[in-house]
CSV table of C-alpha atoms (C1' of nucleotides) in Angstrom, one decimal:
chain,number,residue,atom,x,y,z
D,2,MET,CA,110.0,99.5,120.5
D,3,ASP,CA,111.2,102.9,121.6
D,4,VAL,CA,107.9,104.9,121.8
D,5,GLN,CA,109.6,107.9,123.2
D,6,ALA,CA,111.7,108.2,120.0
D,7,VAL,CA,108.4,108.2,118.1
D,8,VAL,CA,107.0,110.9,120.3
D,9,ASP,CA,110.2,113.0,119.9
D,10,TRP,CA,109.9,112.6,116.1
D,11,PHE,CA,106.2,113.6,116.3
D,12,ASP,CA,107.1,116.7,118.3
D,13,ALA,CA,109.3,117.8,115.4
D,14,ASN,CA,107.3,116.5,112.4
D,15,ALA,CA,103.6,116.5,113.2
D,16,ARG,CA,101.5,117.7,110.3
D,17,ASP,CA,99.6,121.0,110.9
D,18,LEU,CA,96.1,119.5,110.5
D,19,ALA,CA,93.1,121.8,111.0
D,20,TRP,CA,91.7,119.7,113.9
D,21,ARG,CA,95.0,119.8,115.7
D,22,ALA,CA,94.9,123.6,116.2
D,23,PRO,CA,94.9,124.7,119.8
D,24,GLY,CA,91.4,125.2,121.1
D,25,THR,CA,89.8,122.5,119.1
D,26,THR,CA,86.9,121.1,121.1
D,27,GLY,CA,85.9,117.5,121.8
D,28,TRP,CA,83.2,118.1,119.2
D,29,GLY,CA,85.7,119.2,116.7
D,30,VAL,CA,87.8,116.1,117.3
D,31,LEU,CA,84.8,113.8,117.1
D,32,VAL,CA,83.6,115.2,113.8
D,33,SER,CA,87.1,114.9,112.4
D,34,GLU,CA,87.4,111.3,113.5
D,35,ILE,CA,84.1,110.3,112.0
D,36,MET,CA,85.0,112.0,108.7
D,37,LEU,CA,88.4,110.4,108.7
D,38,GLN,CA,87.1,106.9,108.8
D,39,GLN,CA,88.3,105.2,105.6
D,40,THR,CA,88.7,108.7,104.1
D,41,PRO,CA,91.9,110.5,103.2
D,42,VAL,CA,92.9,113.6,105.2
D,43,ALA,CA,93.1,115.9,102.2
D,44,ARG,CA,89.4,115.2,101.4
D,45,VAL,CA,88.2,115.7,104.9
D,46,GLU,CA,89.9,119.0,105.8
D,47,PRO,CA,87.8,121.5,103.7
D,48,ILE,CA,84.5,119.8,104.8
D,49,TRP,CA,85.5,119.7,108.4
D,50,LEU,CA,86.3,123.5,108.3
D,51,THR,CA,82.8,124.1,106.8
D,52,TRP,CA,81.1,122.0,109.5
D,53,MET,CA,82.9,123.6,112.4
D,54,ALA,CA,81.9,127.1,111.1
D,55,ARG,CA,78.3,126.1,110.5
D,56,TRP,CA,77.8,123.7,113.5
D,57,PRO,CA,80.2,124.6,116.2
D,58,VAL,CA,78.4,122.6,118.9
D,59,PRO,CA,76.6,119.3,118.8
D,60,SER,CA,73.2,120.9,119.5
D,61,ALA,CA,73.6,123.0,116.3
D,62,LEU,CA,74.0,119.9,114.2
D,63,ALA,CA,71.2,118.1,116.0
D,64,ALA,CA,68.8,121.0,115.1
D,65,GLU,CA,69.5,120.5,111.4
D,66,SER,CA,67.4,118.1,109.2
D,67,GLN,CA,69.0,114.8,108.4
D,68,GLY,CA,68.8,115.7,104.7
D,69,GLU,CA,70.8,118.9,105.1
D,70,VAL,CA,73.4,117.0,107.1
D,71,VAL,CA,73.7,114.3,104.3
D,72,ARG,CA,73.9,117.1,101.7
D,73,ALA,CA,76.7,118.9,103.6
D,74,TRP,CA,78.5,115.6,103.9
D,75,GLY,CA,79.1,116.0,100.2
D,76,LYS,CA,81.1,113.3,98.5
D,77,LEU,CA,83.1,112.1,101.6
D,78,GLY,CA,81.6,108.7,101.1
D,79,TYR,CA,79.9,106.2,103.4
D,80,PRO,CA,77.0,108.8,104.0
D,81,ARG,CA,75.5,106.7,106.8
D,82,ARG,CA,78.3,108.2,108.9
D,83,ALA,CA,76.6,111.6,108.5
D,84,LEU,CA,73.3,110.1,109.8
D,85,ARG,CA,75.0,108.5,112.7
D,86,LEU,CA,76.9,111.6,113.6
D,87,HIS,CA,73.7,113.6,113.5
D,88,ALA,CA,72.1,111.1,115.9
D,89,ALA,CA,75.2,111.1,118.1
D,90,ALA,CA,75.0,114.9,118.3
D,91,GLY,CA,71.4,114.7,119.4
D,92,VAL,CA,72.3,112.3,122.3
D,93,ILE,CA,75.2,114.5,123.3
D,94,ALA,CA,73.0,117.6,123.3
D,95,ALA,CA,70.2,115.9,125.2
D,96,ASP,CA,72.1,113.7,127.7
D,97,HIS,CA,75.6,115.1,128.0
D,98,GLY,CA,75.1,118.9,128.3
D,99,ASP,CA,76.2,119.5,124.7
D,100,VAL,CA,79.7,118.4,125.6
D,101,VAL,CA,81.3,115.3,123.9
D,102,PRO,CA,82.0,112.7,126.7
D,103,ALA,CA,85.6,111.8,127.6
D,104,ASP,CA,84.8,108.4,128.9
D,105,VAL,CA,85.5,105.5,126.5
D,106,ASP,CA,82.5,103.4,127.4
D,107,THR,CA,80.2,106.4,127.2
D,108,LEU,CA,81.5,107.2,123.8
D,109,LEU,CA,81.1,103.6,122.7
D,110,ALA,CA,77.4,103.8,123.4
D,111,LEU,CA,77.0,106.6,120.8
D,112,PRO,CA,76.0,105.7,117.2
D,113,GLY,CA,78.9,105.5,114.7
D,114,ILE,CA,81.5,105.4,117.5
D,115,GLY,CA,83.5,102.2,117.7
D,116,ALA,CA,86.6,101.0,119.3
D,117,TYR,CA,88.9,103.3,117.4
D,118,THR,CA,86.9,106.5,117.4
D,119,ALA,CA,86.0,106.3,121.2
D,120,ARG,CA,89.7,106.0,122.1
D,121,ALA,CA,90.8,108.6,119.6
D,122,VAL,CA,88.4,111.1,121.1
D,123,ALA,CA,89.5,110.3,124.7
D,124,ALA,CA,93.2,110.6,123.8
D,125,PHE,CA,93.2,113.5,121.3
D,126,ALA,CA,90.5,115.7,122.7
D,127,TYR,CA,91.0,115.0,126.4
D,128,GLY,CA,94.6,113.8,126.7
D,129,LEU,CA,93.7,110.5,128.2
D,130,ARG,CA,95.7,107.2,128.1
D,131,ALA,CA,93.7,105.1,125.7
D,132,PRO,CA,95.2,102.6,123.1
D,133,VAL,CA,94.2,104.1,119.8
D,134,VAL,CA,94.3,101.4,117.1
D,135,ASP,CA,93.7,102.2,113.5
D,136,THR,CA,95.1,100.8,110.3
D,137,ASN,CA,98.3,102.9,110.7
D,138,VAL,CA,99.0,101.8,114.2
D,139,ARG,CA,98.3,98.2,113.3
D,140,ARG,CA,100.9,98.4,110.5
D,141,VAL,CA,103.5,100.1,112.7
D,142,VAL,CA,103.1,97.5,115.4
D,143,ALA,CA,103.1,94.6,112.9
D,144,ARG,CA,106.4,95.8,111.5
D,145,SER,CA,108.4,97.3,114.4
D,146,VAL,CA,107.3,94.8,117.0
D,147,HIS,CA,106.3,91.6,115.2
D,148,GLY,CA,108.6,91.9,112.2
D,149,ALA,CA,105.8,91.3,109.7
D,150,GLY,CA,105.5,93.2,106.5
D,151,GLU,CA,101.9,94.2,107.2
D,152,ALA,CA,99.2,93.6,109.9
D,153,GLY,CA,97.3,90.4,109.8
D,154,PRO,CA,93.5,90.2,110.3
D,155,PRO,CA,92.3,92.7,112.9
D,156,SER,CA,91.4,91.4,116.4
D,157,THR,CA,90.2,94.2,118.7
D,158,THR,CA,91.2,92.5,121.9
D,159,ARG,CA,94.7,91.5,120.7
D,160,ASP,CA,95.3,94.8,118.9
D,161,LEU,CA,94.3,96.8,122.0
D,162,ALA,CA,96.6,94.8,124.2
D,163,ASP,CA,99.5,95.2,121.8
D,164,VAL,CA,99.3,99.0,121.8
D,165,ASP,CA,98.4,99.2,125.5
D,166,ALA,CA,101.8,97.5,126.2
D,167,LEU,CA,103.6,100.3,124.3
D,168,LEU,CA,101.9,103.2,126.0
D,169,PRO,CA,103.7,105.0,128.9
D,170,ALA,CA,101.8,105.2,132.2
D,171,ASP,CA,100.9,108.9,132.4
D,172,HIS,CA,97.9,110.2,130.5
D,173,ALA,CA,99.4,113.1,128.7
D,174,THR,CA,102.4,111.3,127.3
D,175,ALA,CA,100.3,108.2,126.4
D,176,ALA,CA,97.9,110.4,124.5
D,177,ARG,CA,100.8,112.0,122.7
D,178,ALA,CA,102.3,108.6,121.9
D,179,SER,CA,99.0,107.5,120.4
D,180,ALA,CA,99.0,110.4,118.0
D,181,ALA,CA,102.6,109.8,117.3
D,182,LEU,CA,102.2,106.2,116.4
D,183,MET,CA,99.3,107.0,114.0
D,184,GLU,CA,101.3,109.8,112.4
D,185,LEU,CA,104.3,107.5,111.9
D,186,GLY,CA,102.1,105.0,110.1
D,187,ALA,CA,100.4,107.7,108.0
D,188,VAL,CA,103.6,109.5,106.9
D,189,VAL,CA,106.6,107.2,107.2
D,190,CYS,CA,105.6,103.6,107.8
D,191,THR,CA,103.2,103.6,104.9
D,192,ALA,CA,101.5,100.6,103.3
D,193,ARG,CA,103.5,100.8,100.1
D,194,SER,CA,107.0,102.2,99.8
D,195,PRO,CA,107.6,102.9,103.5
D,196,ARG,CA,110.2,105.7,104.0
D,197,CYS,CA,112.4,103.7,106.4
D,198,VAL,CA,115.3,106.2,106.0
D,199,ASP,CA,113.2,108.7,107.8
D,200,CYS,CA,112.0,106.4,110.6
D,201,PRO,CA,112.8,107.3,114.2
D,202,VAL,CA,112.8,103.6,115.2
D,203,LEU,CA,114.6,102.2,112.3
D,204,SER,CA,117.4,100.8,114.5
D,205,THR,CA,115.1,98.8,116.7
D,206,CYS,CA,112.5,97.8,114.0
D,207,ALA,CA,111.9,94.0,114.1
D,208,TRP,CA,110.9,94.0,110.4
D,209,GLN,CA,114.0,95.8,109.4
D,210,ARG,CA,116.2,93.5,111.5
D,211,ALA,CA,114.5,90.5,109.8
D,212,GLY,CA,115.5,91.9,106.4
D,213,ARG,CA,112.0,93.3,105.6
D,214,PRO,CA,110.4,90.0,104.7
D,215,ALA,CA,107.3,90.1,102.5
D,216,TYR,CA,103.9,89.6,104.1
D,217,THR,CA,102.9,85.9,104.3
D,218,GLY,CA,99.6,86.0,106.1
D,219,PRO,CA,96.1,85.5,104.7
D,220,SER,CA,95.3,87.8,101.7
D,221,LYS,CA,92.5,90.2,102.2
D,222,ALA,CA,89.4,90.1,100.0
D,223,PRO,CA,89.8,92.4,97.0
D,224,GLN,CA,87.9,95.7,97.4
D,225,ARG,CA,85.8,96.1,94.2
D,226,PHE,CA,83.6,99.1,93.5
D,227,ALA,CA,82.7,99.3,89.8
D,228,GLY,CA,79.3,97.7,89.3
D,229,THR,CA,78.6,97.2,93.0
D,230,ASP,CA,75.6,98.3,95.0
D,231,ARG,CA,77.9,100.8,96.6
D,232,GLN,CA,78.4,102.5,93.3
D,233,VAL,CA,74.7,102.5,92.4
D,234,ARG,CA,73.7,103.8,95.8
D,235,GLY,CA,76.3,106.6,95.4
D,236,LEU,CA,74.9,107.5,92.0
D,237,LEU,CA,71.3,107.6,93.3
D,238,LEU,CA,72.2,109.7,96.3
D,239,ASP,CA,74.2,112.1,94.2
D,240,VAL,CA,71.1,113.0,92.3
D,241,LEU,CA,69.2,113.8,95.4
D,242,ARG,CA,72.1,115.7,96.9
D,243,GLY,CA,72.2,117.9,93.9
D,244,SER,CA,68.4,118.5,93.8
D,245,ALA,CA,66.7,121.2,95.9
D,246,GLU,CA,63.3,119.6,95.2
D,247,PRO,CA,62.2,116.0,95.5
D,248,ALA,CA,62.9,114.0,92.4
D,249,ALA,CA,60.7,111.6,90.4
D,250,LYS,CA,61.7,108.0,90.1
D,251,SER,CA,62.2,108.6,86.4
D,252,ARG,CA,65.1,110.8,87.2
D,253,LEU,CA,66.7,108.2,89.4
D,254,ASP,CA,66.2,105.6,86.7
D,255,LEU,CA,68.7,107.4,84.5
D,256,VAL,CA,71.7,106.7,86.7
D,257,TRP,CA,71.9,102.9,86.2
D,258,ALA,CA,70.6,100.6,83.4
D,259,ASP,CA,70.0,97.5,85.5
D,260,SER,CA,66.5,98.1,86.9
D,261,GLY,CA,66.7,95.2,89.3
D,262,GLN,CA,69.9,96.4,90.9
D,263,ARG,CA,68.7,100.0,90.8
D,264,ASP,CA,65.5,99.3,92.6
D,265,ARG,CA,67.3,97.1,95.2
D,266,CYS,CA,69.7,99.9,95.9
D,267,LEU,CA,67.0,102.6,96.2
D,268,ASP,CA,65.1,100.3,98.6
D,269,SER,CA,68.3,99.8,100.7
D,270,LEU,CA,68.7,103.6,100.8
D,271,LEU,CA,65.2,103.9,102.1
D,272,VAL,CA,65.8,101.3,104.7
D,273,ASP,CA,69.0,103.0,105.8
D,274,GLY,CA,67.1,106.3,106.1
D,275,LEU,CA,69.3,108.1,103.6
D,276,VAL,CA,66.3,108.6,101.3
D,277,GLU,CA,62.6,109.2,101.9
D,278,GLN,CA,59.6,109.0,99.7
D,279,THR,CA,57.2,111.9,99.8
D,280,ALA,CA,53.4,111.6,100.0
D,281,ASP,CA,53.1,112.1,96.3
D,282,GLY,CA,55.6,109.4,95.5
D,283,LEU,CA,58.8,111.5,94.9
D,284,PHE,CA,62.2,110.8,96.4
D,285,ALA,CA,64.2,113.2,98.6
D,286,LEU,CA,66.9,113.3,101.2
D,287,PRO,CA,65.3,112.7,104.6
D,288,GLY,CA,63.4,115.3,106.5
D,289,GLU,CA,63.4,118.0,103.9
D,290,HIS,CA,59.8,118.0,102.6
N,18,DT,C1',84.7,86.5,111.9
N,19,DA,C1',83.5,88.0,107.2
N,20,DT,C1',80.8,91.4,104.5
N,21,DT,C1',79.0,95.6,103.4
N,22,DC,C1',79.1,100.4,103.0
N,23,DG,C1',81.5,105.7,98.9
N,24,DT,C1',84.8,108.1,96.7
N,25,DG,C1',88.8,109.4,94.4
N,26,DG,C1',93.9,109.7,94.0
N,27,DC,C1',98.0,107.5,92.7
N,28,DA,C1',101.9,104.1,91.6
B,3,DT,C1',95.1,101.5,82.9
B,4,DT,C1',93.7,99.5,87.1
B,5,DG,C1',94.3,97.6,91.5
B,6,DC,C1',95.4,99.3,96.0
B,7,DC,C1',94.6,102.2,99.6
B,8,DA,C1',92.6,105.8,102.9
B,9,DA,C1',92.3,108.0,111.2
B,10,DG,C1',86.2,102.0,110.8
B,11,DA,C1',81.5,100.7,112.3
B,12,DA,C1',77.7,97.8,112.2
B,13,DT,C1',75.8,93.5,111.5
DNA sequence: TATTCGTGGCA
DNA sequence: TTGCCAAGAAT
């Protein structure tokens, strides 16, 4: 595919996202990438702005209690991300001079940072050539290169190689291309109702040339939520987020009727370190009592 | 490799 | 109304 065409399109059409503002630090990029995992841009932006004002450097976040960080995470979802980011900030402050590393392998060693986030930070914060593979890029490659309606099951090794083959040699342009491919998937080459009329690589798209065939690969497991432990954990944690003082179990019991599931979920929150029990048997966010 | 882990908007 | 989807990581 013609990656340069995507970069040119990006130059003219990039969204004006808060973390793309000139002067955003590696820390700012890292926080944005963690928050954006499985979470829409619109929900992240206000929280990110709050965090940057409150904790402008890793050591500032690391000095905060876990509970306060979980509370400030609000309803972004997957609150273990907040705990892991807090832990990563501690390592960055202690071992890396309070500066987010630029090296992919060093980033990968930090809690909560995986194959995507490590390369996203290297590319977007430091302008390095690193194949950034997220759900958007996987879809763009599946369509424009492989002619498939959507990406098949992820394979880090194969996905990285696919994107690596597309990136130009020099760091700055490659980093720009990584951002451009993601943006194309997020704005034009979307999962449903792709806006192909606006696509900068329409003329060379393998999926388009094949007549936009429907996806034929294995179907992904349906993503349920209602009635799951995820929902119950969310309800339990929401009580503690909204409470300045530790709460009695009787208060937590109100959020879900099934006591077996309720207790199992509370226990898993304790195991995860998202909730702590005080000496007098009450429940609270960690480190706040 | 397949599951688990929140939350909410939208077609 | 409800299933699908949203810049994944850890296990």
